[in-house]
Short mmCIF file of C-alpha atoms in Angstrom, two decimals:
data_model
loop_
_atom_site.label_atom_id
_atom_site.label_comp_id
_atom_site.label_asym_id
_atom_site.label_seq_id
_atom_site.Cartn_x
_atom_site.Cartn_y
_atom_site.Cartn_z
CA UNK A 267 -17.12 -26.15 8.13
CA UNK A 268 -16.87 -22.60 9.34
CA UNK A 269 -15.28 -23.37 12.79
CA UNK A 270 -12.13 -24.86 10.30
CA UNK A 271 -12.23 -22.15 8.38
CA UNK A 272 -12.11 -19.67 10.74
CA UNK A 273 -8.31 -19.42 11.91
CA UNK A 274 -7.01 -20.20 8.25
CA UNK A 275 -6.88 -16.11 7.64
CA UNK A 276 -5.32 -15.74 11.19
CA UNK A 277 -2.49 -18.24 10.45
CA UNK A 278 -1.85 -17.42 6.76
CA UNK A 279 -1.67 -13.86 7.49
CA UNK A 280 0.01 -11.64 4.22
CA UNK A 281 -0.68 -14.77 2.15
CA UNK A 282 -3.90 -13.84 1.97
CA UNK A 283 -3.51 -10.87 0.40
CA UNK A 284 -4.52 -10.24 -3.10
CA UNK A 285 -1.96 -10.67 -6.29
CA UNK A 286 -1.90 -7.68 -8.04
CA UNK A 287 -1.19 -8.57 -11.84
CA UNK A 288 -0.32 -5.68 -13.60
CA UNK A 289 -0.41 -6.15 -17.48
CA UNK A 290 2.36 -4.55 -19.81
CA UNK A 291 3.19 -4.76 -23.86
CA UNK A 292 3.85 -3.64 -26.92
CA UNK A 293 0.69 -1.66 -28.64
CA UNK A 294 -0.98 -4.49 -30.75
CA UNK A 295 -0.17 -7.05 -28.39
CA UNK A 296 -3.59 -8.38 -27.44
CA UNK A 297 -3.29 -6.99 -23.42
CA UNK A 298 -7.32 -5.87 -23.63
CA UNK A 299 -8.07 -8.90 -25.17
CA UNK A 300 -5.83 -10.93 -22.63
CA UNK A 301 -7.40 -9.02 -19.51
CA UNK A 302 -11.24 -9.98 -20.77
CA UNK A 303 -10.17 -13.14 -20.48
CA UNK A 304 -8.37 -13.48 -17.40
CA UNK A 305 -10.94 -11.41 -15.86
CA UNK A 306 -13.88 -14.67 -17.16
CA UNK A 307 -11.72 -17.14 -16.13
CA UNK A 308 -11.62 -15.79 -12.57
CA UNK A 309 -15.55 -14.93 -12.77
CA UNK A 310 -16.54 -18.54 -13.84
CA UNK A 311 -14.54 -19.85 -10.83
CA UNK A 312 -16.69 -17.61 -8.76
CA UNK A 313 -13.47 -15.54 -7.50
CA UNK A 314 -14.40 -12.13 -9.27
CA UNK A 315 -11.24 -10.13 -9.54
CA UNK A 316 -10.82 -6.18 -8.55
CA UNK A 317 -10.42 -4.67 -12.05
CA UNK A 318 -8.26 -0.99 -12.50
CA UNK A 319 -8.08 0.48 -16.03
CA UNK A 320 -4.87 3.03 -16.35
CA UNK A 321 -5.51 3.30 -20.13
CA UNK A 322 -7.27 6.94 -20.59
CA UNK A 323 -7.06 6.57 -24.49
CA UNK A 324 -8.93 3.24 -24.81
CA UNK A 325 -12.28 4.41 -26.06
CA UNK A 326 -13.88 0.63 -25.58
CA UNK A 327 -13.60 -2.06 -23.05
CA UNK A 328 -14.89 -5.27 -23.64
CA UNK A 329 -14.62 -5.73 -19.91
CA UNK A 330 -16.40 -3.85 -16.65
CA UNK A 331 -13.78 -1.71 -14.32
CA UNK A 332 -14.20 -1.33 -10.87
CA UNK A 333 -11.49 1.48 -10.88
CA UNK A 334 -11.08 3.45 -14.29
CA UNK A 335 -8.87 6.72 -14.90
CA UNK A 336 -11.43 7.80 -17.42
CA UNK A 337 -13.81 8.38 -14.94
CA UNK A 338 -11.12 10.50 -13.15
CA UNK A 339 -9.52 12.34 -16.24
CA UNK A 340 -10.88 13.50 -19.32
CA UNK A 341 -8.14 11.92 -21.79
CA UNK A 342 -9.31 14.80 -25.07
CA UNK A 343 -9.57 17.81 -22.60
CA UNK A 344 -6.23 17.05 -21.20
CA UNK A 345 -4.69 17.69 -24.61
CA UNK A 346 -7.05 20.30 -25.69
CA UNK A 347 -6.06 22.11 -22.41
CA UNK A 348 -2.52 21.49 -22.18
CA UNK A 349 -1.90 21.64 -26.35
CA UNK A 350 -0.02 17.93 -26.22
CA UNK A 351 -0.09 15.05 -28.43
CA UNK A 352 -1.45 11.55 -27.76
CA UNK A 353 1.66 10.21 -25.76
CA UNK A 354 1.91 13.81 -23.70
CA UNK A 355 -1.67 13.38 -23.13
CA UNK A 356 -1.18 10.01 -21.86
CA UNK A 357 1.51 11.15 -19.42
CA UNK A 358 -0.07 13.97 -18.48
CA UNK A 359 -3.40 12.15 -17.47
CA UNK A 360 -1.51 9.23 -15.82
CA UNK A 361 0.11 12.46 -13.82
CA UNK A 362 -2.69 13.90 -12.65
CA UNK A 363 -4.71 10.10 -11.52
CA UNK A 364 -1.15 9.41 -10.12
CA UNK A 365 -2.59 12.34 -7.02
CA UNK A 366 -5.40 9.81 -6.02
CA UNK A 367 -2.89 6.75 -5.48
CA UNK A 368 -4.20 6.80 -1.93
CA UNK A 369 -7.76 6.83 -2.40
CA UNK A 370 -6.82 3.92 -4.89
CA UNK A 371 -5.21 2.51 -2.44
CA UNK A 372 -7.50 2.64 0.44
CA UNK A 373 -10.25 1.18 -2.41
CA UNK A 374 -8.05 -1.46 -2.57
CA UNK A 375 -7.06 -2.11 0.55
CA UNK A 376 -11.03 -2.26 1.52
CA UNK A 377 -12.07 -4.96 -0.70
CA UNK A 378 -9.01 -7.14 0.69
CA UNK A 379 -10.40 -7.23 3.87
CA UNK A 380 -13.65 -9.08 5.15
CA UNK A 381 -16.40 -6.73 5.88
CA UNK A 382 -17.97 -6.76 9.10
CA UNK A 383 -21.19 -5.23 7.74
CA UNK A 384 -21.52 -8.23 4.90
CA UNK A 385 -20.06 -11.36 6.08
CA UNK A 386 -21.24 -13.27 3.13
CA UNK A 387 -18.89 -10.73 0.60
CA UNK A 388 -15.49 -12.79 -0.38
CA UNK A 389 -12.69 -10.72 -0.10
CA UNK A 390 -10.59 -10.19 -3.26
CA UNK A 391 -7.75 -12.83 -4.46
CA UNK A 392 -6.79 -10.57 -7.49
CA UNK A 393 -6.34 -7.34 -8.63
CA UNK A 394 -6.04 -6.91 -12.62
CA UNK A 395 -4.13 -3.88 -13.66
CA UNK A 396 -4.47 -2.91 -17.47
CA UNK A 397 -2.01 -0.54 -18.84
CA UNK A 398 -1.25 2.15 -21.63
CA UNK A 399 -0.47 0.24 -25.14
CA UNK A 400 2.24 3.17 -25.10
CA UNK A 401 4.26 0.76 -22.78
CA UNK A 402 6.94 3.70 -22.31
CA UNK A 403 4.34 6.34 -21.23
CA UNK A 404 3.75 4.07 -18.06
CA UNK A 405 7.05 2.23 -17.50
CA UNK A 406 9.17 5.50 -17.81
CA UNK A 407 7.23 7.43 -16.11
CA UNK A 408 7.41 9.05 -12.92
CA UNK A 409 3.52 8.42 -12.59
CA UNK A 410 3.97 4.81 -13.69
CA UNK A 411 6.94 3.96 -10.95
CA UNK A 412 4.79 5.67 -8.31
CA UNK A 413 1.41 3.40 -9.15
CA UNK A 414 4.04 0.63 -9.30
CA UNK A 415 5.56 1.57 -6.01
CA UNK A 416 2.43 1.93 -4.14
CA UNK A 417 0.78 -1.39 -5.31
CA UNK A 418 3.77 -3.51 -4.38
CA UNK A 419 4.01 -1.87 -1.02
CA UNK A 420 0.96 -3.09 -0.06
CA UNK A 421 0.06 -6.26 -2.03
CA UNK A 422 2.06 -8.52 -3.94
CA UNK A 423 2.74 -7.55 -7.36
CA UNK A 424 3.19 -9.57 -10.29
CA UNK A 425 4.15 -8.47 -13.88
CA UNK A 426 2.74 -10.06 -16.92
CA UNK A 427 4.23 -8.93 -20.05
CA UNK A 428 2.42 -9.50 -22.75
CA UNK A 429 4.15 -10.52 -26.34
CA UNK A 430 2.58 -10.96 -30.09
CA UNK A 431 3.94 -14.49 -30.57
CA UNK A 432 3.34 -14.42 -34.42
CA UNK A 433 5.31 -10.88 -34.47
CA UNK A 434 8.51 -12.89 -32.63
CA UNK A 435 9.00 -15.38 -34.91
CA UNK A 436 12.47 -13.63 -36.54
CA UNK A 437 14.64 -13.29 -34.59
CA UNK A 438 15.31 -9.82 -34.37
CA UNK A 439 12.41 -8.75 -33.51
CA UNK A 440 11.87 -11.72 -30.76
CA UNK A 441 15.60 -10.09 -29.53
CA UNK A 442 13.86 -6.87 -29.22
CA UNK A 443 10.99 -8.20 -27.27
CA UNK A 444 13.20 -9.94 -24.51
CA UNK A 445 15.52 -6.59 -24.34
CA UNK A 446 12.52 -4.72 -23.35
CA UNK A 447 10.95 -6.98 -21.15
CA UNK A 448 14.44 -7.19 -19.48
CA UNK A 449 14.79 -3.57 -18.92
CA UNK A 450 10.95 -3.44 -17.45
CA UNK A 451 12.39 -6.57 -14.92
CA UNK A 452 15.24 -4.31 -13.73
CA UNK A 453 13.41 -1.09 -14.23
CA UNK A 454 10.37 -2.48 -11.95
CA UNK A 455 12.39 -4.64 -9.65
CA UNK A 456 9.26 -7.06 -9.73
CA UNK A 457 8.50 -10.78 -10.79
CA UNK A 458 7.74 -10.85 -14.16
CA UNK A 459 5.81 -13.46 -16.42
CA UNK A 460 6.66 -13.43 -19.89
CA UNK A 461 3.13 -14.03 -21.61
CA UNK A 462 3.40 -15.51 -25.62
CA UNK A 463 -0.20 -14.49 -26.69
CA UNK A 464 -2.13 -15.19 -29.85
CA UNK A 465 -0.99 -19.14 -29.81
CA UNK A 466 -3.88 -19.85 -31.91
CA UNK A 467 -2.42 -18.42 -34.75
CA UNK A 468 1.15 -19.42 -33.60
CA UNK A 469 2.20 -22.04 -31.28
CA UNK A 470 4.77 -20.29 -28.69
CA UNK A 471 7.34 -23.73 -28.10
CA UNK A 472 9.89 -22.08 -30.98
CA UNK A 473 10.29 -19.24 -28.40
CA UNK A 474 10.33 -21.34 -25.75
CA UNK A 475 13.43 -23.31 -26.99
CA UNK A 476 15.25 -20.15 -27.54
CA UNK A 477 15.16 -19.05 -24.09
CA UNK A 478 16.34 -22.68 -23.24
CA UNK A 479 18.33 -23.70 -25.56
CA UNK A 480 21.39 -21.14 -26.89
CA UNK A 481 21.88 -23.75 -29.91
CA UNK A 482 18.68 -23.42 -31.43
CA UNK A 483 18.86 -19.72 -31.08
CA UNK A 484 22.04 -19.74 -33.35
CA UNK A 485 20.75 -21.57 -35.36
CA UNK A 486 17.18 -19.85 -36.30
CA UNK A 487 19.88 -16.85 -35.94
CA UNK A 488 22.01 -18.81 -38.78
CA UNK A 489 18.96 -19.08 -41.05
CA UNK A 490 17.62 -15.68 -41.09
CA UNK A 491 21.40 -14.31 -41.69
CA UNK A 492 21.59 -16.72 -45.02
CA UNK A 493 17.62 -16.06 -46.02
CA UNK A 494 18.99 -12.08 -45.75
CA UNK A 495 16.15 -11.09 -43.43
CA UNK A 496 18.24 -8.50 -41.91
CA UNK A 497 18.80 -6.97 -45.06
CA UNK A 498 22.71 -6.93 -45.85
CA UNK A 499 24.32 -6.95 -48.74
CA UNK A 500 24.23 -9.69 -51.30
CA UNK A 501 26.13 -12.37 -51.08
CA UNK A 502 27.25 -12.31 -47.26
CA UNK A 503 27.46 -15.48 -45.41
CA UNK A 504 26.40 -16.73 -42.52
CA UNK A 505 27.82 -14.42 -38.92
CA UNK A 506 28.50 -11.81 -40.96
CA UNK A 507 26.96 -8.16 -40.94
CA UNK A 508 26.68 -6.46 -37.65
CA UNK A 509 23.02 -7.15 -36.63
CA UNK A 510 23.88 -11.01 -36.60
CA UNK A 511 27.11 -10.19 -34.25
CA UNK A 512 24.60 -8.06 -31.96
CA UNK A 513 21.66 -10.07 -31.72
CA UNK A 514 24.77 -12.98 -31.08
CA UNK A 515 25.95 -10.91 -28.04
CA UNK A 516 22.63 -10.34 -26.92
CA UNK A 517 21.55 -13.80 -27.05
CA UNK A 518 24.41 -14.81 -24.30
CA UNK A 519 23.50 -11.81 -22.34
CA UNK A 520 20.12 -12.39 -21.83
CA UNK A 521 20.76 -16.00 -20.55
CA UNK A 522 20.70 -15.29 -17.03
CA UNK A 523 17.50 -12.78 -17.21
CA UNK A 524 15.86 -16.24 -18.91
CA UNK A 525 16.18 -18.26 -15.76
CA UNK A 526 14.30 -15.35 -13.65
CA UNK A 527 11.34 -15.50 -15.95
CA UNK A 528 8.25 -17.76 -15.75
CA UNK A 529 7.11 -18.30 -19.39
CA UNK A 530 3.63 -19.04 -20.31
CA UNK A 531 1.61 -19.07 -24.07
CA UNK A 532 -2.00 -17.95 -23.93
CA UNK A 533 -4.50 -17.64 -26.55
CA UNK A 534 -6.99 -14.94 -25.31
CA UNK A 535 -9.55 -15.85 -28.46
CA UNK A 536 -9.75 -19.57 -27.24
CA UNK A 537 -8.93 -19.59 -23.82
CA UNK A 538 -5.98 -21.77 -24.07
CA UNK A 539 -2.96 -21.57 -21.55
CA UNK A 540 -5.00 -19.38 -19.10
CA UNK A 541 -4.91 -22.27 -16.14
CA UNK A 542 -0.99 -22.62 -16.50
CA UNK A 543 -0.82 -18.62 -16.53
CA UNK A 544 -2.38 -18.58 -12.96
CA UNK A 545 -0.43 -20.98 -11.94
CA UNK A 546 2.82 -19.04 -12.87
CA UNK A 547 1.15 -15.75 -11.05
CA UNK A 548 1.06 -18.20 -7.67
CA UNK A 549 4.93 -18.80 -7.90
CA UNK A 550 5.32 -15.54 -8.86
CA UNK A 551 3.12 -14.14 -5.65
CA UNK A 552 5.53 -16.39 -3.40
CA UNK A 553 8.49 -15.54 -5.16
CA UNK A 554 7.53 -11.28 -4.32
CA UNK A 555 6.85 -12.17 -0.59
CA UNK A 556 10.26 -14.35 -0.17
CA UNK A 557 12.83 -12.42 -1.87
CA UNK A 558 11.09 -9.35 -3.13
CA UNK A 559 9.10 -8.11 0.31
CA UNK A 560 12.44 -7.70 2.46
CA UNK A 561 13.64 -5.77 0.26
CA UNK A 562 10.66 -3.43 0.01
CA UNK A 563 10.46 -3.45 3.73
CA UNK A 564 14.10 -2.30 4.12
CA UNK A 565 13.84 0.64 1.92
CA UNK A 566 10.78 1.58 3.79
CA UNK A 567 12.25 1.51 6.78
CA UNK A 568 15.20 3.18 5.33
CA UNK A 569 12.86 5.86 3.89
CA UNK A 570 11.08 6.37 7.57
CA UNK A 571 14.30 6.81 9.45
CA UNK A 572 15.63 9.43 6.99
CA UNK A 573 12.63 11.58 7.27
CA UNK A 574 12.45 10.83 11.55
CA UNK A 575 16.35 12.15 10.96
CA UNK A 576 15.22 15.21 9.19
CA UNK A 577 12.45 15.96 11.30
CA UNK A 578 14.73 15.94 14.11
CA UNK A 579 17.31 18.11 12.99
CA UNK A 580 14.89 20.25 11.86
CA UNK A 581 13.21 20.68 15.18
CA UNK A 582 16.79 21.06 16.81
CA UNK A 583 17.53 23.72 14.43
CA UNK A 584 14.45 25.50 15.27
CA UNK A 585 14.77 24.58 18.94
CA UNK A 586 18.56 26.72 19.08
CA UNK A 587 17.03 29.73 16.67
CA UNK A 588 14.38 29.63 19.43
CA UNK A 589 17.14 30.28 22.06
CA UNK A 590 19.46 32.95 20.05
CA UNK A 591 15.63 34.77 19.44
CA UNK A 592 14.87 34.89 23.27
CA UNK A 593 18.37 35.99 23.72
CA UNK A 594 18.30 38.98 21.64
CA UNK A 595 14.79 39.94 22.80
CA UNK A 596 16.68 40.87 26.03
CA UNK A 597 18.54 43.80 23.97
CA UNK A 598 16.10 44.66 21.54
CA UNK A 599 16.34 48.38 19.77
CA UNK A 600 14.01 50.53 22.34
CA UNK A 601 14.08 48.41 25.28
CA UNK A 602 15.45 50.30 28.88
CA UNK A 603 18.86 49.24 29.24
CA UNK A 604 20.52 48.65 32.92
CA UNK A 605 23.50 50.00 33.37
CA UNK A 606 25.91 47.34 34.90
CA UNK A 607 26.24 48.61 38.24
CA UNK A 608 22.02 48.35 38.55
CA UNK A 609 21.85 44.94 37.60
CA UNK A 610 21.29 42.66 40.36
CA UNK A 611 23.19 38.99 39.73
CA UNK A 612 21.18 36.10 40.32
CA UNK A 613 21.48 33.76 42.79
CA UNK A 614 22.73 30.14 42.04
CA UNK A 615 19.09 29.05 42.96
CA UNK A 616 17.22 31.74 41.29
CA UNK A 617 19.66 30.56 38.33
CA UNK A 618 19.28 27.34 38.53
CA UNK A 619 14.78 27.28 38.52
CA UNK A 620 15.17 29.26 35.58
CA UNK A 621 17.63 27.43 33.15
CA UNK A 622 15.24 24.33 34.77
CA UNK A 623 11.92 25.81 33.63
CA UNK A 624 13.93 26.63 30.32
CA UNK A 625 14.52 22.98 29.82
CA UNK A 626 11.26 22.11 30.66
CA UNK A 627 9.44 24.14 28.33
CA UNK A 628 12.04 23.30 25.87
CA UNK A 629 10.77 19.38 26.58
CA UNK A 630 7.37 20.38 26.52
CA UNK A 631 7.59 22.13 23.33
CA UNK A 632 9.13 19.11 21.84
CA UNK A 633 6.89 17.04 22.94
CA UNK A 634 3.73 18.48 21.74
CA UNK A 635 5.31 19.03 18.32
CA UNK A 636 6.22 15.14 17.69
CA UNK A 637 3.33 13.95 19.17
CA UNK A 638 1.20 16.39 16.05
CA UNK A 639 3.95 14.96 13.58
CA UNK A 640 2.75 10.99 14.33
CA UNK A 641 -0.68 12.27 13.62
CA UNK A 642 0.67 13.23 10.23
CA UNK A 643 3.18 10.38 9.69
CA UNK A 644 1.74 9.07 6.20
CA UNK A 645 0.78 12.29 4.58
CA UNK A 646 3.43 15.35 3.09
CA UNK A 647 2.33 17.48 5.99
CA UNK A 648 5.12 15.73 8.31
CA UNK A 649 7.61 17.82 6.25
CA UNK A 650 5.86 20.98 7.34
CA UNK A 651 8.29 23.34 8.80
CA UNK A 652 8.06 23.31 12.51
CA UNK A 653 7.77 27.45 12.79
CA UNK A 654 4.20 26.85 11.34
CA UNK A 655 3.28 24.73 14.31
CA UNK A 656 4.51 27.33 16.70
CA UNK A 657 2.22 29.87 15.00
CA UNK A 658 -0.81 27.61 14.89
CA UNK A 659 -0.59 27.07 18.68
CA UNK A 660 -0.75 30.87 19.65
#
């Protein structure tokens, strides 16, 4: 049983990685709730999941973290410090853990991989990312797209977005749900999962058919224009008023965003829906490494070979300031001067060995100074300027 085993890892390769599922929605949405019980479900099938906690507000979790902001950043003495409110505070916290991305990183990256010291320790086949109920504090954020960024470069990373089913039932405010979870798809640039909680109290197929179905959509859209939901004036009909002529618009817009979407309903109280959701995270996980992982690996590479460009013209700059500085050392205020007539010329040879040793040093110099810059390849010191390397090697 082990000797089959053994080359699975070596054949599979990235697909072995962990999913990272990072969990987004509206405040009131039921994402705690939802992560308890994702994180069960994966404990009673003996595959405990890597847990991370971005939520400094939350003063209880029904669930254990492995990695928790709180334990980085004190969410009250950030605002008491930096006099902000509870969103600022938020930010500013999410800002400040956003400087240990690599230590989260390398945490990460760790528990992915077998350990050599205790064989009998599974690696990790999930990572469960909960999230700020102040979805825009995290999505909009320059803190949030770096946490983003760094998870999907190194695992696959799925997005669940988390909806109040009972709260979508007009549709208006179902509209506004797919509108954000839209802009969050093209904002993220990662597979999302569109996740209809709280089925228990109501079943999700009604939303369901109006992602599928652009008929029954006008017509729910029909009935809550007559019933007045959207609040016009008495006595309009039916596709009049402009919130029926937007939401209309919308509804033909968004058809194409539909078909990207994998659409699941959960109910975190009972447990309902959780198999199918894990299912969806699967295609999802493919999905990232077939069409999403090329891309990521372009702009990385595009990324490296801008910063190899700048580090070479930087060194060439400082290479030819280098060469106008040795030059004007030669006629520096208070050096002896030779009158023409005293100078001795050169000869070709004599020449010649010096412009070589020139060169040579020149190649030497360069040399030495990329070969420091590899050591430094992942970290913000490759942009250091390359006069401070001269001055650390006299």
């Amino acid at each position: 049983m082990d000797s089959s085993s053994t080359p699975t890892p070596a054949s599979d390769g990235p697909s072995e990685q962990p999913v990272v599922v990072v969990c987004v929605g509206m405040a009131g949405a039921g994402k705690t709730t939802f992560m308890q019980r994702i994180n069960a479900h994966l404990h009673a099938k003996k595959e405990p999941p890597y847990v991370v906690n971005l939520d400094p507000a939350v003063t209880y979790s029904p669930y254990q973290s492995n990695i928790d902001i709180r334990d980085s950043v004190n969410y009250k003495k950030v605002m008491e410090e930096y006099n902000l409110g509870p969103n600022g505070g938020i930010m500013t916290a999410l800002n400040l853990f956003t400087t240990k991305v690599d230590q989260v990183l390398g945490l990460l990256e760790k528990r992915a991989a077998p350990d050599p010291e205790n064989p009998s320790r599974k690696p990790i086949k999930h990572i469960l990312v909960d999230t700020p109920g102040q979805i825009e504090a995290f999505v909009w954020s320059a803190s949030g797209s770096i946490l983003l960024d760094s998870l999907a470069s190194s695992f696959p990373t799925v997005i669940a977005y988390i909806v109040d089913t009972p709260r979508t039932s007009s549709t208006s405010t179902f509209m506004s749900n797919m509108l954000y979870a839209c802009s969050i798809l093209y904002k993220t640039k990662l597979p999302m999962i569109i996740v209809f909680n709280k089925t228990d109290v109501k079943d999700a197929s009604f939303a369901k058919e109006w992602m599928t179905d652009y008929e029954a959509f006008q017509e729910a859209l029909d009935n809550d224009q007559n019933s007045n939901a959207f609040g016009g004036q008495e006595g309009e009909g039916a596709g009049s008023g402009y919130m029926g002529s937007l939401l209309n618009s919308m509804s033909l817009m968004l058809e194409e965003f539909y078909s990207h979407l994998s659409v699941v309903g959960v109910s975190s109280v009972q447990g309902t829906g959780i198999d199918e959701f894990f299912e969806a995270v699967k295609e999802k996980a493919d999905e990232f490494r077939r069409d999403y992982q090329p891309e990521l690996d372009r702009k990385r590479a595009e990324r490296e070979e801008v910063k190899k460009k700048q580090r070479e013209k930087e060194l060439d700059k400082m290479m030819k300031g280098m060469s106008m500085g040795n030059v004007a050392s030669t006629s520096a205020p208070g050096d002896i001067k030779l009158e023409d007539d005293d100078m001795e010329p050169l000869s070709p040879d004599e020449a010649s060995e010096d412009e070589l040793d020139d060169e040579q040093d020149r190649e030497g110099l360069q040399a030495r100074y990329e070969a420091s810059m590899l050591h430094q390849e992942d970290s913000t010191a490759a942009d250091a300027s390359f006069a401070k390397y001269l001055h650390s090697q006299r």
